[in-house]
Coordinates of C-alpha atoms and ligand atoms in Angstrom, one line a residue:
X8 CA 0.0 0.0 0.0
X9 CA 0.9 3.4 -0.9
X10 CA 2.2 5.8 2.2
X11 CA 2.9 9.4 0.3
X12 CA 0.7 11.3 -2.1
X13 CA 0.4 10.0 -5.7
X14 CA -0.1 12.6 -8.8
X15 CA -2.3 11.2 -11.1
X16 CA -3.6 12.6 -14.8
X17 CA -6.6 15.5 -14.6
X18 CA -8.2 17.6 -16.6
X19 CA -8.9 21.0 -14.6
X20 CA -9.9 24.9 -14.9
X21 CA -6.7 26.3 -13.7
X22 CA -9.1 29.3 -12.8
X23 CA -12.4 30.6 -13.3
X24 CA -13.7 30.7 -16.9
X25 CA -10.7 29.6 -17.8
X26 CA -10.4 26.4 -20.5
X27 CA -10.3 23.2 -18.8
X28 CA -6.2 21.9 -19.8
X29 CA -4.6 18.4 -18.8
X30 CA -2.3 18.8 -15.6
X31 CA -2.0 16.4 -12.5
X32 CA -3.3 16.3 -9.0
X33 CA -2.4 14.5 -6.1
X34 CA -4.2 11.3 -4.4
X35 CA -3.8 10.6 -1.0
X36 CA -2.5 7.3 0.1
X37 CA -4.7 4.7 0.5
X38 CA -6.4 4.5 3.8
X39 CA -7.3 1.9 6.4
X40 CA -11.2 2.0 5.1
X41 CA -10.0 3.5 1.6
X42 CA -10.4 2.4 -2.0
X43 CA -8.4 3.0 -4.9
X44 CA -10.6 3.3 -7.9
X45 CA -9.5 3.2 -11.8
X46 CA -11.9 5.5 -13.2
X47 CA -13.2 4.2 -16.5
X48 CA -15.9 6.6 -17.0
X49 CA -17.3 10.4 -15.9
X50 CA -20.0 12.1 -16.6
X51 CA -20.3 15.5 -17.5
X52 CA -22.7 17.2 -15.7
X53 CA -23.8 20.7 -16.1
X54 CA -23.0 21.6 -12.3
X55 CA -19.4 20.9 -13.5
X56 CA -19.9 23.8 -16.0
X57 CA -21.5 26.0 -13.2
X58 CA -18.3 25.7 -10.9
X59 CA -16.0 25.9 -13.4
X60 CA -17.1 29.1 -14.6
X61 CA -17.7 30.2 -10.9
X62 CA -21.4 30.4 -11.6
X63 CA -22.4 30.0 -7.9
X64 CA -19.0 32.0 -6.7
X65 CA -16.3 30.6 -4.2
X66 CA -15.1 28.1 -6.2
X67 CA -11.4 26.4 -5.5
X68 CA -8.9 26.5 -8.2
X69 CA -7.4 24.9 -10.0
X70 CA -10.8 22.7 -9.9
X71 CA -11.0 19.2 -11.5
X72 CA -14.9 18.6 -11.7
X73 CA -16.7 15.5 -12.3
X74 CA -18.9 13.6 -9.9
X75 CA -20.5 11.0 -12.1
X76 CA -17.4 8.1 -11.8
X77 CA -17.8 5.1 -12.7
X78 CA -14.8 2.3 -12.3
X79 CA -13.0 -0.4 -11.1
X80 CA -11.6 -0.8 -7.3
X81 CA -7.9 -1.4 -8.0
X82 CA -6.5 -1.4 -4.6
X83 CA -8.6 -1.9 -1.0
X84 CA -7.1 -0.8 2.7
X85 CA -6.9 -3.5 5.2
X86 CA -10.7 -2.3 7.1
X87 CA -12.4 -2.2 3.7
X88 CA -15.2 -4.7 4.5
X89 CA -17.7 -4.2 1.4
X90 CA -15.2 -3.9 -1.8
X91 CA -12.3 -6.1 -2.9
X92 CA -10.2 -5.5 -5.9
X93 CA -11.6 -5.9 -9.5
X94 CA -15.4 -4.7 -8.1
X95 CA -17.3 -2.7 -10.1
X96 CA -17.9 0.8 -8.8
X97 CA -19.0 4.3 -8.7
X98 CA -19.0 7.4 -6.9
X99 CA -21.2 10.3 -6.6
X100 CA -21.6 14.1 -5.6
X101 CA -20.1 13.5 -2.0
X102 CA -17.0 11.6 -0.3
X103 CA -17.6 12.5 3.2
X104 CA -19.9 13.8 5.6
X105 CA -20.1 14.1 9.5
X106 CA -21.5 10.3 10.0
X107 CA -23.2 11.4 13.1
X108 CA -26.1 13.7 12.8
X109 CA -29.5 12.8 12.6
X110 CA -29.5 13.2 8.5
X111 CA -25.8 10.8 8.5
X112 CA -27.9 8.1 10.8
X113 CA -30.7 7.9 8.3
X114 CA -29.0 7.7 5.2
X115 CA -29.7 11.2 4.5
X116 CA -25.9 12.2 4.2
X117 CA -26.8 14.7 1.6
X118 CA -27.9 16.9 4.3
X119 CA -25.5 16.1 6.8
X120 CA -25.9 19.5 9.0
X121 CA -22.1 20.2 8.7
X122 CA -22.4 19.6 5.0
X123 CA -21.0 17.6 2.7
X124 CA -17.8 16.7 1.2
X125 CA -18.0 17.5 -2.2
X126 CA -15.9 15.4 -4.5
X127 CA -14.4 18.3 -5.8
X128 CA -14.4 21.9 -5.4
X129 CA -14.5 21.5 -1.5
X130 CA -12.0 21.1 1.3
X131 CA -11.8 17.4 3.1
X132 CA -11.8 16.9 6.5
X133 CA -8.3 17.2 7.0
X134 CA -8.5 20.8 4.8
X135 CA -7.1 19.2 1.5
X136 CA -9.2 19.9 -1.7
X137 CA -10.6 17.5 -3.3
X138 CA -10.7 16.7 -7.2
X139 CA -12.9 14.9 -9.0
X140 CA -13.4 12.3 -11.7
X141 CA -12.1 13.9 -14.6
X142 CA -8.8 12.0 -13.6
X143 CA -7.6 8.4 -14.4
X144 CA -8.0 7.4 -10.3
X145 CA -9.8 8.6 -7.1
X146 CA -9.1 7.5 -3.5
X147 CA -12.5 7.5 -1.4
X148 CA -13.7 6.2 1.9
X149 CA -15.9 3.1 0.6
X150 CA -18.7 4.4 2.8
X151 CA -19.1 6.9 -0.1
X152 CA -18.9 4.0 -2.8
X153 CA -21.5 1.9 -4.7
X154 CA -21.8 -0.8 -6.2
X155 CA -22.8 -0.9 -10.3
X156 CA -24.6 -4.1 -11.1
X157 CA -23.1 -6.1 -13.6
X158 CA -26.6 -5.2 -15.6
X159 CA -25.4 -2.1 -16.1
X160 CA -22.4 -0.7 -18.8
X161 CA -20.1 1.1 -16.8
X162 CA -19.9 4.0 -19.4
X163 CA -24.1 4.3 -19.1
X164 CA -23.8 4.0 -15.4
X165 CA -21.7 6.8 -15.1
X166 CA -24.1 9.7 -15.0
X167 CA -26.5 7.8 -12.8
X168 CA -24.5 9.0 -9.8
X169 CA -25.6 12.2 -9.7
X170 CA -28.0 12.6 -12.7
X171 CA -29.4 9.3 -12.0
X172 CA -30.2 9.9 -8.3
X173 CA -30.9 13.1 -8.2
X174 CA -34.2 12.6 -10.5
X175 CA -34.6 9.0 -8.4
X176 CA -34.9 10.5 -4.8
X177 CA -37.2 13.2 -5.1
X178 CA -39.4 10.7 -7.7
X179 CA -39.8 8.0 -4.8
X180 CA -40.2 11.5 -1.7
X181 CA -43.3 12.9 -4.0
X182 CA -44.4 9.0 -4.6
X183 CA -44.7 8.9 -8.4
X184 CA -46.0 5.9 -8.9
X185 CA -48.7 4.5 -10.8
X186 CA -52.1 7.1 -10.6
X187 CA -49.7 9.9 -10.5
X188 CA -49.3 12.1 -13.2
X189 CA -45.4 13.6 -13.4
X190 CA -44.4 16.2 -15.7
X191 CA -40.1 16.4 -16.2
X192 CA -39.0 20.3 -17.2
X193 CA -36.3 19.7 -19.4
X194 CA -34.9 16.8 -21.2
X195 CA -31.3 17.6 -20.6
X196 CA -29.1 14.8 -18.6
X197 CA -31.1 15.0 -15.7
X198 CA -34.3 15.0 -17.5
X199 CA -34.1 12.1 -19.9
X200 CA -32.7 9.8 -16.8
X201 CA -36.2 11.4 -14.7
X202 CA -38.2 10.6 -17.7
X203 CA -37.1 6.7 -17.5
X204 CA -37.3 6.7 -13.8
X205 CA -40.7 8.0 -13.6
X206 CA -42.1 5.7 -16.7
X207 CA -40.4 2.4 -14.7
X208 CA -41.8 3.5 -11.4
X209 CA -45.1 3.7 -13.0
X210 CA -46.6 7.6 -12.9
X211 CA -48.1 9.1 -16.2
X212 CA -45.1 11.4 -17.2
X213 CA -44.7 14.2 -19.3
X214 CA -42.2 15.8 -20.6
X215 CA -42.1 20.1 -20.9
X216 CA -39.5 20.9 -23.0
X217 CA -39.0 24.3 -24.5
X218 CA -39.6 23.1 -27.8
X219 CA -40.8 19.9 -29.7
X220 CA -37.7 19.2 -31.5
X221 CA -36.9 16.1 -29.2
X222 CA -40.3 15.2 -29.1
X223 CA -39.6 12.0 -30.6
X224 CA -36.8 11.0 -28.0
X225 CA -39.0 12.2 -25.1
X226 CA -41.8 9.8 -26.0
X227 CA -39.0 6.5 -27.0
X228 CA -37.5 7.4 -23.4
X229 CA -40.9 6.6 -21.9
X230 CA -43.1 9.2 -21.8
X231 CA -46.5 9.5 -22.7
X232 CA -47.1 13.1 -23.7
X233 CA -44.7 16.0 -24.8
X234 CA -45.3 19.4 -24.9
X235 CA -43.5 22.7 -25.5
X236 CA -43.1 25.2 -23.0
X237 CA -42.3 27.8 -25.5
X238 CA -46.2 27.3 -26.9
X239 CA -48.2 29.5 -24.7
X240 CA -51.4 27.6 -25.5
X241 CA -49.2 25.0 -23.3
X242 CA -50.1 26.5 -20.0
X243 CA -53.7 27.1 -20.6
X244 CA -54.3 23.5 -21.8
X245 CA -52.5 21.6 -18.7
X246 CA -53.6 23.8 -16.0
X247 CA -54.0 21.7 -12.7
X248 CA -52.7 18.4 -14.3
X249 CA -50.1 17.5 -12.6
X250 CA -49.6 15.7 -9.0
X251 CA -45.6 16.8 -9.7
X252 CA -43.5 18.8 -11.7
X253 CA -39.3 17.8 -11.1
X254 CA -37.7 20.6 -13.1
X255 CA -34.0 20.2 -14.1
X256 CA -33.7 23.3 -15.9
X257 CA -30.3 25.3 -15.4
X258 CA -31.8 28.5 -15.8
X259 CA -34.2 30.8 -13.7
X260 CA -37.8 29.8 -14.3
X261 CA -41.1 31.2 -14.3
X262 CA -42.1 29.4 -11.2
X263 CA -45.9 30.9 -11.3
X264 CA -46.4 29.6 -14.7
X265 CA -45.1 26.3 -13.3
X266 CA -46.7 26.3 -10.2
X267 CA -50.4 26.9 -12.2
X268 CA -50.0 23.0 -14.1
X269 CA -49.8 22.0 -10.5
X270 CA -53.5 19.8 -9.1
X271 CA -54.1 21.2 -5.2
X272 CA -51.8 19.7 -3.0
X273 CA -49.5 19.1 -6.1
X274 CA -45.8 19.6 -5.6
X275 CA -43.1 21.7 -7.8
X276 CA -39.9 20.6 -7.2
X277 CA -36.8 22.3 -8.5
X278 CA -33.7 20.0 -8.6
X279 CA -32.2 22.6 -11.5
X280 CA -30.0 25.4 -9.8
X281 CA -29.9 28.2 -11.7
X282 CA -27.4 31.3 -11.1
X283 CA -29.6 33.6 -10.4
X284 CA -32.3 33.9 -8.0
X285 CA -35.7 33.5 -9.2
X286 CA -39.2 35.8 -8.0
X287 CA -42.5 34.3 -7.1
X288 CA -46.1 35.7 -6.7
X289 CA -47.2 33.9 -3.5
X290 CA -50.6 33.4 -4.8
X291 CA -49.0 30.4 -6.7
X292 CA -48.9 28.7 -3.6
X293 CA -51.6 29.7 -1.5
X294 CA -54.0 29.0 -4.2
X295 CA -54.3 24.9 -4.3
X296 CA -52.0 24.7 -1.2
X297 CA -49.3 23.9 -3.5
X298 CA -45.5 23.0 -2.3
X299 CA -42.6 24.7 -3.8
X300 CA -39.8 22.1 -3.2
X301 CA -35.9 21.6 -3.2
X302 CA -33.8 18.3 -3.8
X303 CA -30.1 17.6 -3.5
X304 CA -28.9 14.3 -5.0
X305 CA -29.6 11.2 -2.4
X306 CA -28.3 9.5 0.3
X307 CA -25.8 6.1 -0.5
X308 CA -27.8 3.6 0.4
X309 CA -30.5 5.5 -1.7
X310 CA -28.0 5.6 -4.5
X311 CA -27.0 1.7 -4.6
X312 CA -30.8 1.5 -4.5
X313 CA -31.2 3.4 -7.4
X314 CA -29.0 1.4 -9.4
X315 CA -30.2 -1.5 -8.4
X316 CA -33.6 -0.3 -9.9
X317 CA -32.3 1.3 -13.1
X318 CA -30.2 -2.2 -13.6
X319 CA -33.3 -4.2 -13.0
X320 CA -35.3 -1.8 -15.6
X321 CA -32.4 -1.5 -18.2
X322 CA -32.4 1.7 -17.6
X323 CA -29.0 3.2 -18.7
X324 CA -27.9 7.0 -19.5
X325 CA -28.4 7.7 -23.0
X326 CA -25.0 9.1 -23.8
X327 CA -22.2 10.2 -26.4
X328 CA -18.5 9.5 -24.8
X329 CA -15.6 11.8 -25.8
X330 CA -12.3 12.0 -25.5
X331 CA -10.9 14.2 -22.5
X332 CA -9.3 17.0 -25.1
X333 CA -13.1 17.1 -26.2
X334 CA -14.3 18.3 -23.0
X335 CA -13.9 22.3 -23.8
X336 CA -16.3 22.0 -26.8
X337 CA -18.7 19.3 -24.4
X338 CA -19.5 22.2 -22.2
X339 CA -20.2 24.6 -25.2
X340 CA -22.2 22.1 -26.5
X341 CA -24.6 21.4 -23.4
X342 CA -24.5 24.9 -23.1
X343 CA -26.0 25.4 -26.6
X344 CA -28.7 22.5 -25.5
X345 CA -26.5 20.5 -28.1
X346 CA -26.5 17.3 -25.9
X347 CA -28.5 13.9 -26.4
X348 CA -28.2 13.3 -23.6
X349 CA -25.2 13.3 -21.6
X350 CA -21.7 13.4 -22.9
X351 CA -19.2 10.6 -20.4
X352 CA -15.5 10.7 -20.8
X353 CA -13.8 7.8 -21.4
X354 CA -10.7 8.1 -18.8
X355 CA -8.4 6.0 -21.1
X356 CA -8.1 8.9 -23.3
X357 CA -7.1 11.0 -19.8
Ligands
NAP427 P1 -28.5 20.0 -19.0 O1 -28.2 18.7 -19.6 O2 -28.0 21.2 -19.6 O3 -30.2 20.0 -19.1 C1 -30.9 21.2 -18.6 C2 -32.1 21.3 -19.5 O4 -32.8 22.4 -19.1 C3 -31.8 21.6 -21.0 O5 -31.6 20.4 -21.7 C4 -33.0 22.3 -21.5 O6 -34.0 21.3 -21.8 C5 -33.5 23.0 -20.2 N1 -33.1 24.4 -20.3 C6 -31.9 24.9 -20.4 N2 -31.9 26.3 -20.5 C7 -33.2 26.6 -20.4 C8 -33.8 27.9 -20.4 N3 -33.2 29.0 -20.5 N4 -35.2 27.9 -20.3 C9 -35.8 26.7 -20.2 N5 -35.2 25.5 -20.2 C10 -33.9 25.5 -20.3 O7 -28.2 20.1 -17.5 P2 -28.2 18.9 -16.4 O8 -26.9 18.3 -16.2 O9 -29.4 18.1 -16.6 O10 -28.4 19.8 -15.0 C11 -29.6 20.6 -14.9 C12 -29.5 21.5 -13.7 O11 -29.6 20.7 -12.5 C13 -28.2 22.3 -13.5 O12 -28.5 23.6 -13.0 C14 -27.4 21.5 -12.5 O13 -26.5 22.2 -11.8 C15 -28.5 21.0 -11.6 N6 -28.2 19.8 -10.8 C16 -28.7 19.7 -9.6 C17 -28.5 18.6 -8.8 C18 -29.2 18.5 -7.5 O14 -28.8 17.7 -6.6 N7 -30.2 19.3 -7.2 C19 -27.8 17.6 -9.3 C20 -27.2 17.7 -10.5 C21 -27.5 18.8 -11.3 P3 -35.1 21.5 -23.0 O15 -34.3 21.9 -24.2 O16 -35.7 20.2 -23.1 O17 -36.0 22.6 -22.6
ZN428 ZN1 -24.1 16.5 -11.1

């Protein structure tokens, strides 16, 4: 086992704005409850694009993003109990947290009340920063690991740990389920995952995109009716349908609008985190006692239990995987909406 640091291959904004360029970060030695992870696969999600461009300020620098890994355990310290070498694995938005709150206890680590680790762009416990997947390895406690079925391609997989999860948890919170009638804003990486989720777990889903020019991918992915946001008529014809809207759209919102499809009681849930703050006419709520909600990824047991799910369904990230020198003109592309539906880098080419 490894006692000192090891540098390791990255692709990172050496400041904000700034180009993503290859460099190399350190990895701490292994731990006693540490795994080593070959990463085989990341996703690019667009979070990485909002803290590499500083979009929700105090970002560290030089930052390595990426927080959908998917791999292979290549080394285990001597307390790892739940991974051996060779397993197939995958890490998500967080590395660490307190373990002892109330949230930690209940498998709620995602809102651990001393916050969590982030796998990149944060400080660890010890006051290191951490870097993410966009990196041929990553050491993590295995607490913070899961395990991807064998049902599922490791490339696919990828984005499921924070795309995947983050459309899974607040699905099964609001109980979409069969009777229910979900609508998905967006069919960017997180949407097109949510629209599978919410067609396997059974609800009636829609998809509101801002136009119809994916219509046809929105209704293959599993849902049952599309509409376009930019269509005014829209919002006229499917007021009070919906038992819950998930939007996973990156940029402010006309919440009242939204909030207007909801039935009474219904539930808007914004997992989307746009750079600016958005206004709302409280009448939007009061009217039909109607819940304006949050949602932050999921805890890890939730996690494994989401892949579980998605590997008994078949239910894999539609994706298009790069190269690493590719990644500048991946992020202009999602930005453009140019992205069906989630680009993955394949870390070979790291
Ligand atoms: P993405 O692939 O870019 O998808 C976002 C989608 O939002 C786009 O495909 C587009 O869908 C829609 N959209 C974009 N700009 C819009 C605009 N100006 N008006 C209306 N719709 C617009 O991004 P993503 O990776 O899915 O991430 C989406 C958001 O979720 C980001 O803000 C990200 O930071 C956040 N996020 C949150 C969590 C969490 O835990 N809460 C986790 C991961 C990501 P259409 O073209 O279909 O309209
Ligand atoms: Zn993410």
């Amino acid at each position: 086992m490894s006692v000192t640091p090891v540098t390791v291959a990255a692709y990172a904004a050496p400041a904000a704005k700034a180009p993503l360029e290859r460099t190399g970060v350190p990895r701490r030695p292994v731990g006693e409850h540490d795994v080593l992870i070959e990463i085989k696969y990341t996703g690019i999600c667009h979070t990485d694009i909002h803290q590499t461009r500083d979009g929700w300020g105090e970002g560290i620098f030089p930052m390595v993003p990426g927080h959908e890994i998917a791999g292979v355990v290549a080394e285990a310290g001597p307390g790892v109990t739940r991974f051996a070498v060779g397993d197939r694995v995958g890490v998500g938005c967080m590395v660490d947290t307190c373990r002892e709150c109330a949230y930690c206890l209940s498998g709620q680590e995602q809102y651990c009340v001393q916050g969590i680790t982030g796998t990149y762009n944060a400080l660890d416990r010890n006051g290191e920063p951490t870097y993410g997947g966009y990196s041929t390895h990553i050491v993590v406690d295995e607490n913070y690991v899961v395990r991807i079925p064998d049902g599922l391609a490791l490339d696919e997989a990828a984005p499921l740990l924070c795309a995947g999860i983050t459309l899974y948890s607040p699905l099964k919170h609001w109980q979409a389920g069969p009777g229910k009638k979900v609508a998905i804003v967006g069919l960017g990486g997180l949407g097109h995952i949510g629209v599978k989720i919410a067609h396997a777990l059974g609800a009636e889903v829609t998809v509101l995109s801002q136009s119809l020019r994916k219509q046809e991918d929105g209704l293959r992915l599993g849902a049952d009716h599309y509409h376009a946001t930019a269509d005014p008529n829209t919002f006229e014809e499917l007021a009070g349908t919906f038992d819950l809207i998930v939007s996973t759209v990156s940029a402010p919102l006309g919440l009242d609008r939204y909030l207007g499809l909801l039935k009474v009681d219904g539930a808007l849930v914004n997992v989307g985190v746009p750079e600016e703050p958005v206004s709302l006419n409280l009448f939007s709520v009061v009217l039909g006692r109607r819940t304006l909600a949050g949602s932050m990824i999921g805890g890890i047991a939730e996690t494994q239990e989401m892949l579980d799910f998605c590997a008994e369904h078949g239910l894999g990230s539609q994706i298009e995987v790069i190269r690493a020198e590719e990644v500048n003109e991946a992020y202009e592309r999602v930005l453009a909406g140019d992205v069906r539906y989630r680009f993955v880098i394949d870390a070979a080419t790291i």
